[in-house]
Coordinates of C-alpha atoms in Angstrom, one line a residue:
Chain A
M1 CA -43.0 -52.6 -72.4
E2 CA -45.2 -50.8 -69.9
V3 CA -44.8 -47.1 -70.0
G4 CA -43.0 -45.7 -66.9
F5 CA -41.6 -49.1 -66.1
L6 CA -38.1 -47.9 -65.8
K7 CA -38.6 -45.5 -63.0
N8 CA -39.0 -48.5 -60.8
L9 CA -35.4 -49.5 -61.5
P10 CA -33.9 -50.5 -58.1
S11 CA -31.5 -47.9 -56.9
E12 CA -28.5 -50.3 -57.0
V13 CA -29.2 -50.8 -60.7
V14 CA -29.5 -47.0 -61.3
I15 CA -26.2 -46.6 -59.5
E16 CA -24.6 -49.3 -61.5
I17 CA -25.5 -47.5 -64.7
L18 CA -25.0 -43.9 -63.8
S19 CA -21.6 -44.5 -62.1
R20 CA -20.2 -45.4 -65.6
L21 CA -21.2 -42.1 -67.1
P22 CA -18.8 -39.2 -67.8
I23 CA -18.9 -36.5 -65.2
R24 CA -20.7 -34.1 -67.4
T25 CA -23.5 -36.6 -68.1
I26 CA -23.8 -37.3 -64.4
G27 CA -24.4 -33.6 -63.9
I28 CA -27.2 -33.8 -66.4
C29 CA -28.7 -36.8 -64.7
K30 CA -29.1 -34.8 -61.5
R31 CA -31.7 -32.8 -63.3
V32 CA -33.8 -35.8 -64.3
R33 CA -35.6 -36.2 -61.0
K34 CA -35.2 -35.4 -57.4
S35 CA -34.7 -39.1 -56.4
W36 CA -31.9 -39.3 -58.9
R37 CA -30.2 -36.2 -57.6
D38 CA -30.4 -37.7 -54.1
L39 CA -29.0 -41.0 -55.3
L40 CA -26.1 -39.3 -57.0
Q41 CA -25.2 -37.7 -53.6
T42 CA -24.9 -40.9 -51.7
R43 CA -21.7 -42.5 -50.6
Q44 CA -22.7 -45.7 -52.4
F45 CA -22.8 -43.8 -55.7
A46 CA -19.5 -42.0 -55.0
D47 CA -17.8 -45.4 -54.1
S48 CA -19.2 -47.1 -57.1
H49 CA -18.1 -44.3 -59.4
L50 CA -14.6 -44.2 -57.9
S51 CA -14.2 -47.9 -58.3
K52 CA -14.8 -47.5 -62.1
S53 CA -12.8 -44.4 -62.5
V54 CA -9.4 -44.0 -64.2
Q55 CA -6.9 -41.8 -62.5
G56 CA -6.4 -38.5 -64.1
L57 CA -4.4 -35.4 -63.1
V58 CA -5.0 -32.2 -61.2
V59 CA -2.7 -29.5 -62.6
C60 CA -2.2 -26.4 -60.6
N61 CA -1.0 -23.3 -62.4
E62 CA 0.8 -20.5 -60.7
Y63 CA -0.8 -21.6 -57.4
L64 CA -4.0 -20.0 -58.6
S65 CA -6.1 -22.1 -60.8
F66 CA -6.6 -25.8 -60.8
D67 CA -7.5 -28.0 -63.7
L68 CA -8.8 -31.5 -63.6
L69 CA -7.7 -33.7 -66.5
A70 CA -9.1 -37.2 -67.2
F71 CA -7.4 -40.0 -69.0
E72 CA -9.7 -42.2 -70.9
D73 CA -7.3 -45.0 -70.9
E74 CA -4.7 -45.4 -68.2
L75 CA -2.6 -47.8 -70.1
D76 CA -1.1 -45.6 -72.7
L77 CA -0.8 -42.0 -73.9
E78 CA 0.5 -42.9 -77.3
D79 CA -2.4 -41.3 -79.0
R80 CA -2.5 -38.3 -76.7
E81 CA -5.2 -36.4 -78.7
R82 CA -7.6 -39.1 -77.9
F83 CA -6.8 -40.0 -74.4
Y84 CA -7.1 -37.0 -72.2
K85 CA -9.5 -34.2 -71.8
P86 CA -10.2 -31.4 -69.4
I87 CA -13.0 -32.0 -66.8
A88 CA -13.3 -29.0 -64.6
R89 CA -11.4 -26.0 -63.2
F90 CA -11.5 -24.0 -60.1
D91 CA -9.6 -20.9 -58.9
S92 CA -8.2 -20.2 -55.5
C93 CA -10.3 -17.1 -55.3
Q94 CA -13.4 -19.3 -55.2
L95 CA -12.1 -20.6 -51.9
I96 CA -11.7 -16.9 -50.8
I97 CA -7.9 -17.1 -50.4
S98 CA -5.0 -16.0 -52.4
I99 CA -2.6 -18.8 -53.4
F100 CA -2.3 -22.5 -52.7
D101 CA 0.1 -25.4 -52.8
V102 CA -1.5 -28.8 -53.6
K103 CA -0.1 -31.3 -51.0
G104 CA -2.1 -34.4 -51.6
S105 CA -4.9 -36.0 -53.6
V106 CA -7.0 -39.0 -52.7
N107 CA -10.4 -40.3 -53.9
G108 CA -11.2 -37.0 -55.6
L109 CA -10.2 -34.8 -52.6
L110 CA -7.4 -32.4 -52.6
L111 CA -5.3 -31.2 -49.6
L112 CA -4.4 -27.6 -50.1
N113 CA -2.0 -25.6 -48.2
P114 CA -2.4 -21.8 -48.4
L115 CA 0.9 -20.0 -49.1
S116 CA -0.1 -16.8 -47.3
S117 CA 1.8 -16.1 -44.2
I118 CA -1.3 -15.1 -42.4
A119 CA -3.3 -18.2 -43.3
T120 CA -4.2 -20.4 -40.3
D121 CA -6.2 -23.1 -42.1
Y122 CA -5.6 -26.1 -44.3
Y123 CA -8.2 -26.9 -46.9
I124 CA -9.7 -30.1 -48.2
C125 CA -11.5 -29.5 -51.4
N126 CA -13.6 -31.6 -53.8
P127 CA -13.6 -29.7 -57.1
I128 CA -16.5 -31.9 -58.5
T129 CA -19.0 -31.5 -55.7
R130 CA -17.7 -27.9 -55.3
E131 CA -17.2 -28.2 -51.5
Y132 CA -14.4 -27.4 -49.3
I133 CA -13.5 -27.9 -45.6
E134 CA -11.3 -25.6 -43.6
F135 CA -9.5 -26.9 -40.6
P136 CA -7.0 -25.0 -38.5
F137 CA -3.4 -25.6 -37.8
D138 CA -2.8 -26.8 -34.3
K139 CA -1.1 -24.1 -32.3
R140 CA 1.8 -26.5 -31.7
L141 CA 2.2 -26.7 -35.5
I142 CA 2.9 -23.1 -36.1
D143 CA 6.6 -22.7 -36.1
T144 CA 9.6 -21.2 -37.8
H145 CA 9.8 -20.9 -41.5
F146 CA 13.0 -22.7 -41.7
E147 CA 11.8 -26.1 -41.2
I148 CA 11.0 -28.6 -43.9
I149 CA 7.4 -29.8 -43.8
N150 CA 6.2 -32.8 -45.6
Y151 CA 2.5 -33.7 -46.1
G152 CA 0.6 -36.8 -46.8
F153 CA -3.1 -37.3 -47.4
G154 CA -4.7 -40.7 -47.5
V155 CA -7.4 -43.1 -46.5
S156 CA -6.9 -45.8 -43.8
R157 CA -7.4 -49.2 -45.2
V158 CA -8.5 -50.4 -41.8
T159 CA -11.0 -47.7 -40.8
G160 CA -11.7 -45.9 -44.0
Q161 CA -10.9 -42.6 -42.3
Y162 CA -9.3 -39.7 -44.2
K163 CA -6.1 -38.5 -42.6
V164 CA -3.8 -35.6 -43.2
V165 CA -0.2 -36.3 -42.1
R166 CA 2.2 -33.5 -41.4
V167 CA 5.9 -34.3 -40.8
T168 CA 8.2 -31.6 -39.7
N169 CA 11.9 -32.1 -39.9
I170 CA 14.2 -29.9 -37.9
R171 CA 16.7 -31.9 -36.0
K172 CA 14.3 -34.9 -35.8
S173 CA 11.0 -35.8 -37.4
I174 CA 7.8 -34.8 -35.7
C175 CA 4.6 -36.2 -37.1
H176 CA 1.1 -34.9 -36.6
V177 CA -2.1 -36.5 -37.9
Y178 CA -5.4 -34.9 -38.5
T179 CA -8.3 -37.3 -39.0
L180 CA -11.1 -35.7 -41.0
G181 CA -14.3 -35.5 -38.9
T182 CA -12.6 -35.5 -35.5
G183 CA -11.5 -31.8 -35.5
K184 CA -8.2 -32.8 -33.8
W185 CA -4.5 -33.1 -34.5
R186 CA -2.7 -35.9 -32.8
R187 CA 1.0 -36.3 -32.4
I188 CA 2.4 -39.6 -33.6
D189 CA 5.8 -41.0 -32.6
P190 CA 8.0 -43.2 -34.7
G191 CA 6.9 -46.8 -34.7
C192 CA 3.4 -45.9 -33.7
D193 CA 0.5 -47.2 -35.7
L194 CA -0.9 -44.6 -38.1
G195 CA -3.5 -46.8 -39.7
K196 CA -2.2 -45.6 -43.0
N197 CA -0.1 -42.7 -43.9
E198 CA 1.6 -40.8 -46.6
H199 CA 2.2 -43.6 -49.0
S200 CA -0.4 -46.1 -49.9
T201 CA 1.4 -49.1 -48.4
G202 CA 2.6 -47.8 -45.1
A203 CA 1.0 -48.8 -41.8
T204 CA 3.4 -47.1 -39.4
F205 CA 5.4 -44.0 -39.1
S206 CA 9.0 -45.0 -39.2
H207 CA 12.3 -44.1 -40.9
L208 CA 12.8 -45.9 -44.2
P209 CA 16.2 -46.9 -45.5
L210 CA 17.0 -45.1 -48.7
P211 CA 19.7 -45.8 -51.3
V212 CA 22.5 -43.4 -51.4
W213 CA 20.8 -40.1 -50.8
K214 CA 22.0 -37.1 -52.8
R215 CA 20.8 -33.8 -54.0
F216 CA 18.5 -33.8 -57.0
Q217 CA 16.6 -36.8 -55.8
V218 CA 12.9 -36.8 -55.3
L219 CA 10.9 -39.4 -53.5
V220 CA 7.4 -40.2 -54.8
V221 CA 4.8 -43.0 -54.8
L222 CA 4.4 -44.5 -58.3
G223 CA 1.8 -47.1 -58.6
D224 CA 2.3 -49.5 -55.8
Y225 CA 5.9 -48.6 -55.1
L226 CA 8.0 -45.9 -53.4
C227 CA 10.1 -44.4 -56.1
I228 CA 13.2 -42.3 -56.1
C229 CA 13.8 -40.2 -59.2
D230 CA 17.5 -39.4 -59.4
N231 CA 18.2 -36.3 -61.4
A232 CA 21.8 -35.9 -60.4
N233 CA 23.4 -37.4 -63.5
E234 CA 24.1 -35.0 -66.3
H235 CA 22.8 -37.2 -69.1
E236 CA 20.1 -39.4 -67.6
I237 CA 17.4 -39.7 -65.0
A238 CA 17.2 -42.9 -63.0
F239 CA 14.1 -44.3 -61.5
W240 CA 14.6 -46.5 -58.4
F241 CA 11.8 -48.6 -57.0
M242 CA 11.5 -50.1 -53.5
K243 CA 10.2 -53.4 -54.6
E244 CA 9.4 -54.6 -51.2
Y245 CA 8.2 -52.0 -48.8
G246 CA 10.6 -51.3 -46.0
I247 CA 13.3 -53.6 -47.3
H248 CA 16.4 -51.7 -48.0
K249 CA 17.9 -54.4 -50.3
S250 CA 14.8 -54.2 -52.5
W251 CA 15.7 -50.8 -54.0
T252 CA 16.1 -51.5 -57.7
K253 CA 17.2 -49.3 -60.5
E254 CA 14.1 -49.9 -62.6
F255 CA 14.8 -47.8 -65.6
V256 CA 16.6 -44.8 -67.0
I257 CA 15.5 -42.0 -69.2
R258 CA 18.0 -40.0 -71.2
K259 CA 17.8 -36.3 -70.7
S260 CA 16.8 -35.4 -74.2
P261 CA 17.6 -31.9 -75.7
E262 CA 14.0 -30.9 -75.2
L263 CA 14.2 -31.5 -71.5
V264 CA 17.3 -29.4 -71.0
S265 CA 17.6 -26.8 -73.8
G266 CA 16.9 -23.3 -72.7
Y267 CA 17.1 -24.3 -69.1
G268 CA 20.6 -25.4 -68.6
Q269 CA 21.2 -28.9 -67.3
S270 CA 21.9 -28.8 -63.7
N271 CA 19.1 -26.9 -61.9
G272 CA 16.1 -28.8 -63.0
I273 CA 14.3 -31.5 -61.1
V274 CA 12.0 -34.1 -62.6
Y275 CA 9.0 -35.2 -60.7
P276 CA 7.5 -38.3 -62.2
N277 CA 3.7 -38.1 -62.1
K278 CA 2.6 -41.4 -63.5
V279 CA 4.2 -44.5 -64.9
F280 CA 2.1 -46.2 -67.4
E281 CA 2.0 -49.9 -68.3
G282 CA 4.9 -50.4 -70.7
G283 CA 7.2 -48.0 -68.9
H284 CA 5.9 -44.7 -70.3
V285 CA 6.2 -41.9 -67.9
L286 CA 4.4 -38.6 -67.4
M287 CA 6.5 -36.1 -65.5
T288 CA 6.9 -32.5 -64.5
W289 CA 10.1 -30.7 -65.1
E290 CA 10.7 -28.0 -62.5
E291 CA 13.3 -25.3 -63.0
H292 CA 14.4 -22.8 -60.4
E293 CA 16.1 -19.7 -61.6
N294 CA 16.8 -17.2 -58.8
V295 CA 13.4 -16.8 -57.2
H296 CA 11.5 -17.8 -60.2
M297 CA 10.2 -21.3 -60.9
F298 CA 9.3 -22.6 -64.3
S299 CA 7.8 -25.9 -65.1
N300 CA 6.6 -28.1 -67.9
M301 CA 5.2 -31.5 -68.3
F302 CA 6.8 -34.2 -70.4
Y303 CA 5.8 -37.6 -71.6
Y304 CA 8.4 -40.3 -72.1
S305 CA 7.5 -43.0 -74.5
N306 CA 9.2 -46.3 -73.7
K307 CA 8.4 -47.5 -77.2
T308 CA 10.2 -44.7 -79.1
K309 CA 12.6 -43.8 -76.1
T310 CA 11.8 -40.2 -76.7
T311 CA 10.6 -37.4 -74.5
T312 CA 8.1 -34.9 -75.7
L313 CA 6.4 -31.9 -74.3
F314 CA 3.0 -32.8 -72.8
D315 CA 1.2 -29.7 -73.6
A316 CA -0.9 -29.3 -70.4
Y317 CA -1.1 -25.6 -71.1
G318 CA -2.6 -26.3 -74.6
V319 CA -5.1 -28.7 -73.0
F320 CA -6.3 -26.0 -70.7
G321 CA -5.9 -23.1 -73.1
L322 CA -3.4 -21.3 -71.0
I323 CA -0.8 -19.0 -72.4
N324 CA 1.8 -18.7 -69.7
I325 CA 4.0 -21.5 -70.7
G326 CA 6.7 -22.4 -68.3
T327 CA 5.1 -20.7 -65.3
P328 CA 5.0 -22.6 -62.0
M329 CA 2.9 -25.7 -62.2
Q330 CA 2.2 -28.7 -60.0
A331 CA 0.7 -31.9 -61.2
L332 CA -0.7 -34.7 -59.0
L333 CA -2.6 -37.8 -59.9
H334 CA -6.3 -37.3 -59.2
T335 CA -9.4 -39.3 -59.6
P336 CA -12.4 -37.0 -59.8
S337 CA -15.1 -38.2 -57.4
F338 CA -18.6 -37.4 -56.2
L339 CA -17.6 -37.9 -52.5
S340 CA -19.7 -35.4 -50.7
L341 CA -17.7 -33.6 -47.9
K342 CA -20.9 -32.5 -46.2
R343 CA -22.2 -36.1 -46.0
S344 CA -18.9 -37.8 -45.3
F345 CA -17.7 -35.4 -42.6
P346 CA -20.8 -33.9 -41.0
K347 CA -18.7 -32.5 -38.1
E348 CA -16.4 -30.4 -40.3
Y349 CA -17.1 -26.9 -41.5
V350 CA -18.1 -27.4 -45.1
T351 CA -18.6 -24.6 -47.6
E352 CA -20.1 -24.9 -51.1
F353 CA -18.8 -22.8 -53.9
S354 CA -20.9 -24.1 -56.8
Y355 CA -22.4 -20.8 -57.6
F356 CA -19.1 -19.0 -58.0
R357 CA -18.2 -19.0 -61.6
S358 CA -14.6 -19.2 -62.8
H359 CA -13.4 -15.9 -64.1
R360 CA -11.1 -17.7 -66.6
K361 CA -12.0 -18.1 -70.2
K362 CA -13.7 -21.3 -71.0
M363 CA -11.9 -24.0 -73.0
H364 CA -12.9 -24.3 -76.6
Chain B
M1 CA -22.8 -86.6 -62.3
A2 CA -22.6 -84.9 -65.6
A3 CA -19.0 -86.0 -66.0
E4 CA -19.9 -89.6 -65.2
T5 CA -22.6 -90.0 -67.7
G6 CA -21.1 -87.8 -70.4
T7 CA -24.4 -86.0 -70.9
P8 CA -24.6 -82.5 -69.4
T9 CA -27.2 -81.8 -66.8
T10 CA -30.0 -79.7 -68.1
L11 CA -32.2 -77.3 -66.2
T12 CA -35.6 -76.1 -67.0
L13 CA -36.2 -72.4 -66.4
K14 CA -39.7 -70.8 -66.4
S15 CA -40.3 -67.2 -67.2
N16 CA -43.0 -65.1 -65.5
D17 CA -45.2 -65.5 -68.6
D18 CA -44.9 -69.3 -68.3
E19 CA -42.5 -70.0 -71.1
L20 CA -40.2 -72.9 -70.5
F21 CA -36.6 -73.0 -71.5
S22 CA -34.0 -75.8 -71.3
V23 CA -30.4 -74.8 -70.6
A24 CA -27.2 -76.6 -69.7
E25 CA -26.6 -76.4 -66.0
S26 CA -23.0 -75.4 -66.6
A27 CA -24.2 -72.3 -68.5
A28 CA -27.1 -71.5 -66.2
I29 CA -25.0 -71.3 -63.1
L30 CA -23.4 -68.1 -64.5
S31 CA -26.4 -66.8 -62.6
V32 CA -25.6 -66.8 -58.9
T33 CA -29.4 -66.9 -58.2
I34 CA -29.7 -70.1 -60.2
R35 CA -26.5 -71.6 -58.8
N36 CA -27.7 -71.1 -55.3
M37 CA -31.0 -72.8 -56.1
V38 CA -29.0 -75.7 -57.7
E39 CA -26.7 -76.0 -54.7
D40 CA -29.7 -75.9 -52.3
G41 CA -31.3 -78.7 -54.2
C42 CA -34.2 -76.6 -55.3
A43 CA -33.6 -77.2 -59.0
G44 CA -35.2 -80.6 -59.2
G45 CA -38.1 -79.7 -61.4
V46 CA -38.7 -76.4 -63.0
I47 CA -37.0 -73.2 -61.8
P48 CA -39.4 -70.3 -61.8
L49 CA -38.0 -66.9 -62.5
D50 CA -40.7 -64.6 -61.4
N51 CA -39.0 -61.3 -62.5
V52 CA -38.0 -62.2 -66.0
D53 CA -40.3 -62.4 -69.1
G54 CA -39.9 -65.0 -71.9
K55 CA -38.5 -62.6 -74.4
T56 CA -35.8 -61.4 -72.1
L57 CA -35.1 -64.8 -70.7
A58 CA -34.5 -66.2 -74.2
S59 CA -32.0 -63.5 -74.8
V60 CA -30.3 -64.1 -71.5
I61 CA -30.0 -67.8 -72.2
T62 CA -28.5 -67.1 -75.6
Y63 CA -25.9 -65.0 -73.8
M64 CA -25.3 -67.8 -71.2
N65 CA -24.7 -70.4 -73.9
G66 CA -22.6 -68.1 -76.0
I67 CA -20.3 -66.9 -73.3
S68 CA -19.9 -70.2 -71.6
A69 CA -18.8 -71.8 -74.9
I70 CA -15.8 -69.4 -74.9
P71 CA -12.8 -70.7 -73.0
A72 CA -11.1 -68.5 -70.5
D73 CA -10.1 -65.7 -72.8
E74 CA -11.2 -62.3 -71.6
E75 CA -10.6 -60.6 -74.9
K76 CA -12.8 -63.1 -76.7
K77 CA -15.5 -62.9 -74.0
K78 CA -15.5 -59.1 -74.3
S79 CA -15.8 -59.1 -78.0
Y80 CA -18.7 -61.6 -77.7
R81 CA -20.4 -59.4 -75.2
D82 CA -20.0 -56.3 -77.4
K83 CA -21.4 -58.1 -80.4
F84 CA -24.3 -59.6 -78.4
L85 CA -25.3 -56.2 -77.1
S86 CA -24.6 -54.2 -80.3
D87 CA -28.1 -54.7 -81.9
K88 CA -30.2 -54.3 -78.7
D89 CA -32.4 -51.3 -78.4
F90 CA -32.8 -49.3 -75.2
E91 CA -35.9 -51.0 -74.0
T92 CA -34.3 -54.5 -74.4
L93 CA -31.2 -53.3 -72.6
A94 CA -33.3 -52.0 -69.8
D95 CA -35.1 -55.4 -69.5
M96 CA -31.8 -57.2 -69.5
V97 CA -30.2 -55.0 -66.8
L98 CA -33.2 -55.9 -64.6
A99 CA -32.9 -59.5 -65.4
A100 CA -29.1 -59.5 -64.9
N101 CA -29.7 -57.9 -61.5
Y102 CA -32.4 -60.4 -60.5
L103 CA -30.3 -63.4 -61.7
N104 CA -27.2 -62.0 -60.1
M105 CA -25.0 -62.2 -63.2
S106 CA -22.2 -59.8 -62.7
C107 CA -20.6 -60.1 -66.1
L108 CA -23.9 -59.4 -67.9
M109 CA -24.8 -56.7 -65.4
D110 CA -21.5 -54.9 -66.0
A111 CA -21.7 -55.2 -69.8
V112 CA -25.3 -54.0 -70.0
S113 CA -24.8 -51.2 -67.6
A114 CA -21.8 -50.0 -69.6
K115 CA -23.8 -50.3 -72.8
I116 CA -26.7 -48.2 -71.4
A117 CA -24.3 -45.6 -70.0
Q118 CA -22.7 -45.5 -73.5
V119 CA -26.1 -44.8 -75.1
M120 CA -26.9 -42.1 -72.5
E121 CA -23.7 -40.3 -73.0
K122 CA -24.2 -36.7 -74.3
K123 CA -27.9 -37.1 -74.2
S124 CA -30.2 -34.3 -72.9
V125 CA -32.2 -34.4 -69.7
G126 CA -35.4 -34.7 -71.8
W127 CA -34.1 -37.7 -73.6
V128 CA -33.1 -39.5 -70.4
R129 CA -36.6 -38.8 -68.9
R130 CA -38.4 -40.1 -71.9
K131 CA -36.3 -43.2 -72.2
F132 CA -36.5 -44.0 -68.5
G133 CA -40.2 -43.1 -68.4
I134 CA -39.5 -40.6 -65.6
E135 CA -41.7 -37.6 -64.8
N136 CA -39.9 -34.4 -63.9
D137 CA -40.7 -33.5 -60.3
Y138 CA -38.7 -30.3 -60.1
T139 CA -40.3 -26.9 -60.2
P140 CA -38.7 -24.8 -63.0
E141 CA -36.8 -22.8 -60.3
E142 CA -35.4 -25.9 -58.6
E143 CA -34.3 -27.4 -61.9
A144 CA -32.6 -24.1 -62.9
A145 CA -30.7 -24.2 -59.6
V146 CA -29.5 -27.8 -60.1
K147 CA -28.5 -26.9 -63.7
E148 CA -26.5 -24.0 -62.4
E149 CA -24.6 -26.3 -60.0
H150 CA -23.0 -28.1 -62.8
K151 CA -22.3 -25.3 -65.2
W152 CA -18.6 -25.4 -64.4
T153 CA -17.9 -28.6 -66.1
F154 CA -16.1 -28.6 -69.4
E155 CA -17.2 -30.1 -72.8
G156 CA -20.8 -30.7 -73.7
V157 CA -22.6 -27.8 -75.2
E158 CA -24.0 -30.5 -77.4
T159 CA -27.6 -31.3 -76.4
D160 CA -27.7 -29.2 -73.3
D161 CA -31.0 -27.7 -74.2
D162 CA -33.8 -29.3 -72.3
N163 CA -35.2 -31.5 -75.1

């Protein structure tokens, strides 16, 4: 073979190969040659990489530090030692603000809501490209602290645009949408076309019929379905799926997990809420158990094996080498991506934070 | 036609170094490039494949025959692909990925790309440059800056030195 032949690989072939590499190796490939670095920053590469990626998790500890976790195989967590590994971490101080809530995750981008009372911006962050966007609350959005606000973050299947959805519930629901790159919040009324909103199947903003609604229920998207996780029962947690979107009759009690002693001991039974994070093929479930005690919140992650019908602690803290077991933690599905905020949203104010090093101890 | 006579239609493929190969049409049309030529009626005589050399084409044809002999069973197809690629060195894989791209064979393209990626995993910058025959066009300062950008990732202290 002729020496140097391979540098003439067409860019689509290089993308095809490099987009299958682990994130760490992709970082190394940036150093190979300038043209490779440029290629690795293109939307084509980001899209190709995303299409081959397996969903992992982002875990937020004490609203301060964020860890990305990759699953090597999305089918099963039976052999957990083998199937997950930490990818990256960033701290809220790297974004120059104090504490955050993670409100959404799509295509490697996170929607972060500062918990400070003086904050006036939302943040979109890509922890892999080490970029973030700040965009302000609309003045109309600043309101009392007594309202319940729900957030959604998704991509329109029609236009490919990234949208942040904010629904405020006081006496009625008021919905505002921010489309990344436009710099504007728009108000959307029920029945109006959103393109695509909070959950991956919806096309409009409307009120959905729910099965009997009680306390201790949480509504999440699991896979392709809307799911209600019913924690009200003393002995078991029930998972309801809306099998056909928008059809009330299609709510089905899909499966039930017994509240095992591990889930409840030391916490008492009634106050905890389980948020399912991911349902694997075969009915295994990864979930976060959240416990409120006075003003304190404790949480842990658990893995339910449908094979053995047992629930075990999923030691996310161990994975990240953290010591504060049981402190507030949020987990969301997250697919790390190389989607460049700067290139994708040139009109937004993008900041890079790659040169800020995490102050936390590195994983061994 | 093939069905009527009971004998499969055979195509003749010509590599860029003028080697000729016979292959069953049913296997050859795994290549969208070849299928298009067949459908356009350009496959009457010899099909010239200007971007593939004889050695690589022989290998690709082995693959075409092997994979098309397996009935619709993804597991078996996958294990055939794994076995087929297991003894190929980096240079051969590189030739094959180019051939698969030119011939527009997505299943081979996917398998070879994945294999190359697997070989590249945990390798150093120097290794990648050598294997891909790429000259470093960064100044030392520029390269240090790019290296710094990715220092935050976990894992991989392995061959992080430059050679």
